[in-house]
Tab-separated table of C-alpha atoms in Angstrom:
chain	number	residue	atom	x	y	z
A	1	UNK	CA	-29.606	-20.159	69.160
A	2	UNK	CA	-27.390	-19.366	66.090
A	3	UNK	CA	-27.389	-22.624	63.897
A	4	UNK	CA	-24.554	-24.766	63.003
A	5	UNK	CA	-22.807	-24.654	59.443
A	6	UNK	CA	-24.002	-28.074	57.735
A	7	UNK	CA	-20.535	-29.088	56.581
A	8	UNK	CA	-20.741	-30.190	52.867
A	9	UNK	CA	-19.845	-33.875	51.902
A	10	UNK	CA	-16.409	-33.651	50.332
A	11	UNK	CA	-17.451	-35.611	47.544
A	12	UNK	CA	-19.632	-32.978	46.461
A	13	UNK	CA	-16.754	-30.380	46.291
A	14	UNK	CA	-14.818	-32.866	44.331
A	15	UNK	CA	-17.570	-33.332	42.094
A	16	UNK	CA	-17.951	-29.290	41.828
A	17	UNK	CA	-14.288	-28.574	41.444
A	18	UNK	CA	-13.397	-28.287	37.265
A	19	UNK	CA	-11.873	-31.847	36.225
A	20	UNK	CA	-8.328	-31.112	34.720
A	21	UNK	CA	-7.593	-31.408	31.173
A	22	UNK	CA	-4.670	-34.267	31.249
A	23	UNK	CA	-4.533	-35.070	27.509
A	24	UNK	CA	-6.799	-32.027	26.240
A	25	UNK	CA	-4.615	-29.379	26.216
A	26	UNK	CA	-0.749	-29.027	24.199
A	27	UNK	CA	1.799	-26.339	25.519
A	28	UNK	CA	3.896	-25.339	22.003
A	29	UNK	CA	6.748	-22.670	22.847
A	30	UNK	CA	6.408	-19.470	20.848
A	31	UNK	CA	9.399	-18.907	19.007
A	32	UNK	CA	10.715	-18.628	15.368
A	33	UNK	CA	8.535	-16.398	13.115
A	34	UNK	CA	5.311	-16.740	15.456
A	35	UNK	CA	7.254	-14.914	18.369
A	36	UNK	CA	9.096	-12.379	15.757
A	37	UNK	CA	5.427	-11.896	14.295
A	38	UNK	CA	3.760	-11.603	18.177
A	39	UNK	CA	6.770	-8.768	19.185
A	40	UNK	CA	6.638	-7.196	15.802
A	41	UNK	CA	2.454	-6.959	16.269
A	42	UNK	CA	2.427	-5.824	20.101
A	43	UNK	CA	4.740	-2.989	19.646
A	44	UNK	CA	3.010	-1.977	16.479
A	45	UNK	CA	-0.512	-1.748	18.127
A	46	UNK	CA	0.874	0.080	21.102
A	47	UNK	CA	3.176	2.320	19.360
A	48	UNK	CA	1.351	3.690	15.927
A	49	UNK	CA	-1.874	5.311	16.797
A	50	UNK	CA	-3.923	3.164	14.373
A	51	UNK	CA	-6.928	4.310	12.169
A	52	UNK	CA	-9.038	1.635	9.985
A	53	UNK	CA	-11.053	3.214	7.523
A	54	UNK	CA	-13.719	0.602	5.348
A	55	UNK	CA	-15.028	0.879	1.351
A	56	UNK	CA	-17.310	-1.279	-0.480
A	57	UNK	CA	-17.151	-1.268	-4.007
A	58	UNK	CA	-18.556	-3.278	-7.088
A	59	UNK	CA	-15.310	-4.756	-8.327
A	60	UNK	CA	-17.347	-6.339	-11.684
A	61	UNK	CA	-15.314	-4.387	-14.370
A	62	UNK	CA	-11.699	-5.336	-12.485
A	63	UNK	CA	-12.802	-9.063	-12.447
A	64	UNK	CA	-13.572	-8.743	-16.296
A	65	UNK	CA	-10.407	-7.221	-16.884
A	66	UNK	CA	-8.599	-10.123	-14.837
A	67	UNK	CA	-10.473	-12.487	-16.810
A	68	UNK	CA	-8.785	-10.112	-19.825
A	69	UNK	CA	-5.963	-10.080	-18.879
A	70	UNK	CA	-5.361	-14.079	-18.254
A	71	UNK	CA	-5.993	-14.569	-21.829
A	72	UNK	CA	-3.310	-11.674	-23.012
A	73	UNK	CA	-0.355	-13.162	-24.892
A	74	UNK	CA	1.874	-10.251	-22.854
A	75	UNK	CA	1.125	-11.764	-19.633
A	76	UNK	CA	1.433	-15.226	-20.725
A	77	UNK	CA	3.082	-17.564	-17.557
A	78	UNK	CA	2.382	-15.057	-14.913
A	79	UNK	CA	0.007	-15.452	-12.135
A	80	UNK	CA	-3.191	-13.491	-13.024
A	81	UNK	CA	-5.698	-12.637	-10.315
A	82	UNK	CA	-7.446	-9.702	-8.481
A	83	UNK	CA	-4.660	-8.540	-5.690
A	84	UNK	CA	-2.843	-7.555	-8.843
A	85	UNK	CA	-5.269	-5.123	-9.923
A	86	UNK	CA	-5.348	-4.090	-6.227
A	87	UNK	CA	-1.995	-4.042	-5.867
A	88	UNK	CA	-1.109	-1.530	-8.726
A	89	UNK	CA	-4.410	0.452	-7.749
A	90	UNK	CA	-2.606	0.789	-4.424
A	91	UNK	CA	0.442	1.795	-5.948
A	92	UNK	CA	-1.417	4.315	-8.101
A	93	UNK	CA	-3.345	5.922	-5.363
A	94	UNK	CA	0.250	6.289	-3.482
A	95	UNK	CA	1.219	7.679	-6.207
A	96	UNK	CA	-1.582	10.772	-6.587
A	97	UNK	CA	-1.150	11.184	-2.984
A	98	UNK	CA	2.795	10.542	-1.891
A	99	UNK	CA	2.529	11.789	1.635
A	100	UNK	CA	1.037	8.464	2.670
A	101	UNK	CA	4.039	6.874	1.887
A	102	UNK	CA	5.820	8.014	4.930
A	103	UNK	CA	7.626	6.269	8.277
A	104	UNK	CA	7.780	7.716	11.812
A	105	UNK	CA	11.094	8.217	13.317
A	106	UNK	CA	10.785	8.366	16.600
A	107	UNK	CA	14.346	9.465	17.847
A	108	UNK	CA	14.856	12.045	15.485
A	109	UNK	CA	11.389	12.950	15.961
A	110	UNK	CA	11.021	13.695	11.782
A	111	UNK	CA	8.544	12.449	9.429
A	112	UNK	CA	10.475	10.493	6.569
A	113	UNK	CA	8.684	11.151	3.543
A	114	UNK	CA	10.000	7.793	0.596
A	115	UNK	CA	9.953	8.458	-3.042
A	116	UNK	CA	9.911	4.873	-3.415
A	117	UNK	CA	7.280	1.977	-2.496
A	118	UNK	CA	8.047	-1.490	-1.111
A	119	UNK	CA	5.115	-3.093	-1.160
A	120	UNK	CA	4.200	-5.951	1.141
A	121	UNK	CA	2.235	-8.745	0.957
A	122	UNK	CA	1.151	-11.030	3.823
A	123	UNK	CA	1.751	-14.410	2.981
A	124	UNK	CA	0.529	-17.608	5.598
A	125	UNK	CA	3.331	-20.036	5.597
A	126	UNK	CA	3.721	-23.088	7.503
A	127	UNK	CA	6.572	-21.443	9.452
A	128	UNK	CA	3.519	-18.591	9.895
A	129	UNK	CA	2.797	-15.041	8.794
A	130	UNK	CA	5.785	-13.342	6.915
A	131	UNK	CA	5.616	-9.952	4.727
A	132	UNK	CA	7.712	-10.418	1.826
A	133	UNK	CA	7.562	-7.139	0.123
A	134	UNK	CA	8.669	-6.142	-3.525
A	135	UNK	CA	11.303	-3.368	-4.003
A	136	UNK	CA	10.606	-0.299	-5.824
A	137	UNK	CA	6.772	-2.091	-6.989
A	138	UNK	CA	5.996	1.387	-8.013
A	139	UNK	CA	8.153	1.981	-11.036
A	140	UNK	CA	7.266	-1.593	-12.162
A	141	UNK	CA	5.199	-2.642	-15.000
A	142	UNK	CA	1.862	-4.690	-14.662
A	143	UNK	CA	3.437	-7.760	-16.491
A	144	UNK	CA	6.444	-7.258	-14.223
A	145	UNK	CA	4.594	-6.672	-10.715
A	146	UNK	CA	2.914	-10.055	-11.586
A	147	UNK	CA	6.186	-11.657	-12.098
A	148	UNK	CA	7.583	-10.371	-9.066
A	149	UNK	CA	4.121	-11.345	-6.735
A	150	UNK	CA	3.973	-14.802	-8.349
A	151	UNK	CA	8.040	-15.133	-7.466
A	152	UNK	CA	7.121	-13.578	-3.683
A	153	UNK	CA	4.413	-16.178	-2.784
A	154	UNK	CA	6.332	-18.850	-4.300
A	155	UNK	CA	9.525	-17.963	-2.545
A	156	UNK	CA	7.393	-17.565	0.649
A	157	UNK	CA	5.830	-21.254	0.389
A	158	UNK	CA	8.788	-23.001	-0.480
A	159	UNK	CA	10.256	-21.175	2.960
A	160	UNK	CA	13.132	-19.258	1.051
A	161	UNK	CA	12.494	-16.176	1.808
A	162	UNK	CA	15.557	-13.802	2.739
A	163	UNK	CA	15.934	-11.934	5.700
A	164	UNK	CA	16.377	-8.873	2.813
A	165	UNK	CA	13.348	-9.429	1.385
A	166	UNK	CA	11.191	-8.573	4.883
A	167	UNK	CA	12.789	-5.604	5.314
A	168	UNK	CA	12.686	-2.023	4.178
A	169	UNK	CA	8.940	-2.038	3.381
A	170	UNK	CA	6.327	0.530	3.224
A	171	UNK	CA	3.202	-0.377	2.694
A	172	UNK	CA	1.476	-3.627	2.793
A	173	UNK	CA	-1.279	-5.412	1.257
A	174	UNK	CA	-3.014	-8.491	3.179
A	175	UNK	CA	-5.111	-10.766	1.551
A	176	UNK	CA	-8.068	-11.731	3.957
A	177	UNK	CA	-10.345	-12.895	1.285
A	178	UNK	CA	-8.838	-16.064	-0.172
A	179	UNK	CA	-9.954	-17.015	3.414
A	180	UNK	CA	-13.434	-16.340	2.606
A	181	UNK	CA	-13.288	-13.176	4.969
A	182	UNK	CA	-15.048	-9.817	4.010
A	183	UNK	CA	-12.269	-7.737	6.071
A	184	UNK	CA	-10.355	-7.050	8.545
A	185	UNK	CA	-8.615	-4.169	11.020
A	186	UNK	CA	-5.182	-4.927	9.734
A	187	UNK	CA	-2.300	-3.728	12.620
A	188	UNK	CA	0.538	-1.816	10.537
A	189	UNK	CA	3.712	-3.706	9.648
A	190	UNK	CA	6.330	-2.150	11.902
A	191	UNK	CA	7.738	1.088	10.237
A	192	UNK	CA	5.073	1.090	7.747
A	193	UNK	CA	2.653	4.033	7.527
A	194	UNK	CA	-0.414	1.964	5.783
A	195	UNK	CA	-1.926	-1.498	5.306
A	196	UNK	CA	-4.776	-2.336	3.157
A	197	UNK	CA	-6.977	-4.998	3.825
A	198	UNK	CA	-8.479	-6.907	0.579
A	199	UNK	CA	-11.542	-8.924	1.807
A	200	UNK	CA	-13.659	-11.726	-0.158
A	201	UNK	CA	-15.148	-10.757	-3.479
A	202	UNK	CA	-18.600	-11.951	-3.627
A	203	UNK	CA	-21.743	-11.640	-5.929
A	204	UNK	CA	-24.290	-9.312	-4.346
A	205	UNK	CA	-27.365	-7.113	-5.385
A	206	UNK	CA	-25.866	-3.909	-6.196
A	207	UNK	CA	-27.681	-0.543	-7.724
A	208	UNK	CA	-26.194	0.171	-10.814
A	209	UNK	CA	-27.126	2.407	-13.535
A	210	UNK	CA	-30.415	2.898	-11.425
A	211	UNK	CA	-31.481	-0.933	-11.463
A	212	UNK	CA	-30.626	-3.617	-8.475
A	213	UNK	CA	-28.472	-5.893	-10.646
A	214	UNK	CA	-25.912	-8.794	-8.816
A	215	UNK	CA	-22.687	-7.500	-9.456
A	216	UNK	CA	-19.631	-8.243	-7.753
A	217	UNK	CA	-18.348	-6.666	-4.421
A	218	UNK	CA	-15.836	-6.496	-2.469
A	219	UNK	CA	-14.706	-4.118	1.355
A	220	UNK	CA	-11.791	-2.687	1.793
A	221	UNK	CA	-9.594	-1.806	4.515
A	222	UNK	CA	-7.032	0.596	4.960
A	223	UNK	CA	-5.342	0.755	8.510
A	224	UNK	CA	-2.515	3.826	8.945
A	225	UNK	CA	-0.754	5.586	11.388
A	226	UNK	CA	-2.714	8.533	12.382
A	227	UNK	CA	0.703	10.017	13.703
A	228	UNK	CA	1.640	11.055	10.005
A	229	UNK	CA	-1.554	10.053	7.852
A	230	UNK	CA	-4.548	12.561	8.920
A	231	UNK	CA	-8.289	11.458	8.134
A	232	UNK	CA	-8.173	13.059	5.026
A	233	UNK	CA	-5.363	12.038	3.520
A	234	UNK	CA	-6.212	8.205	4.339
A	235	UNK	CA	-9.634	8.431	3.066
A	236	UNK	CA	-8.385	10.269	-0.424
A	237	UNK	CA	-5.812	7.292	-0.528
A	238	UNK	CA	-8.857	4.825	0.285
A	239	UNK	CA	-11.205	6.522	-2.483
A	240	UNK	CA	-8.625	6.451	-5.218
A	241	UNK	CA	-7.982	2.607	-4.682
A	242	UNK	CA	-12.092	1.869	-4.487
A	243	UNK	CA	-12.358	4.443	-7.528
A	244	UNK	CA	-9.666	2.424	-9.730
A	245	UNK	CA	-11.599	-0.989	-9.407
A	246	UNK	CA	-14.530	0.303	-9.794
A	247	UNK	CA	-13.141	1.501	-13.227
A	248	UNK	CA	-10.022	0.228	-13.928
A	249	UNK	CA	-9.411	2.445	-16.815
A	250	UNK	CA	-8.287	4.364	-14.557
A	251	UNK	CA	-5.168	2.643	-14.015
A	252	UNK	CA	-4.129	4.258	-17.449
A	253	UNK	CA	-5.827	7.548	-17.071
A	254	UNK	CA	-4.807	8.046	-13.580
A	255	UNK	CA	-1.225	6.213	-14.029
């Protein structure tokens, strides 16, 4: 004889079934700069074939310059700190090698080669992620690229940031180390044909001149579309940046 189900006591599939989460959970609608930022994100990803190539570098000398440099009557009043140096290493390496600094256009199907860099920076405000970037940062001076980042993140904390000021930009710069974070696989800011990733800077044991010393490090990041940026291209872009803070000097030599 086949045997009969044993029907199971209902109060053990209450007891199995997941208790809902009245009072646990908050539904916030996606709008304003989150959903602008979400859009802007999802059709970067799927549109720009993205590459992320990494660096690690021993930034000691470019933190003893910043530490210079804070203390130099010319830069007196501006904001002082290590994504400057980055920053105009960026610019510099853009600068040996200009094809990077290129957008996609899709409908004409023509690579648009700029002889001019708007750099971004990603800034966290409480409205959300925004990428305020500076016109023409390449023809800029250092005292004058710090004037114009400390007047950026300012703008973009105080929430006055124009509509002008987010547009037209080709490259970027994020900042993931003030977070504590060694790097990141930054997406491309729509339109842009790079982004580099500056993670933590941290004191490590490092080999230098032939000894294990602790010397300040840092990774890098540089994401870019592999549509118009081949492998070699975004690698010499990626050296020259990791080359210029590892000796600054060559900010003057190579400028």
């Amino acid at each position: 004889a086949v045997a009969e189900p044993v029907a199971r006591p209902a109060v053990a599939e209450a007891e199995a079934a997941p208790a809902p989460a009245v009072g646990r959970e908050r539904r916030v609608p996606v709008k304003g700069v989150r959903k602008a930022t979400a859009q802007a994100m999802v059709n970067s990803a799927f549109t720009a074939p993205h590459v992320t190539e990494f660096i690690t570098v021993d930034v000691t000398r470019t933190m003893k310059l910043v530490a210079d440099l804070k203390q130099d009557p010319d830069m007196a009043g501006l904001r002082v700190n290590p994504l400057l140096l980055v920053a105009k290493a960026f610019l510099v390496a853009i600068r040996r090698n200009p094809e990077i600094n290129a957008a996609w256009d899709e409908g004409a199907q023509e690579i648009v080669y700029k002889d001019y860099v708007n750099l971004g920076i990603a800034a966290a405000t409480p409205r959300g992620l925004i990428v305020p970037n500076i016109k023409d940062a390449g023809s800029l001076t250092l005292p004058e690229l710090a004037s114009a980042l400390g007047e950026l993140v300012s703008t973009a904390r105080e929430g006055r940031t124009s509509p002008a000021a987010m547009s037209g930009g080709t490259v970027t710069i994020t900042n993931v180390g003030v977070f504590g974070v060694d790097t990141g696989t930054p997406i491309l800011n729509p339109g842009e044909s790079a982004i580099l990733a500056f993670g933590a800077v941290k004191l490590q044991p490092w080999v230098h001149k032939g000894k294990v010393k602790p010397r300040q490090v840092t990774t890098l990041a540089l994401s870019f579309d592999h549509r118009l940026v081949d492998g070699e291209l975004g690698s010499k872009v990626l050296a020259d940046i990791a080359a210029i803070l590892e000796q600054p000097k060559r900010l003057i030599t190579w400028a």
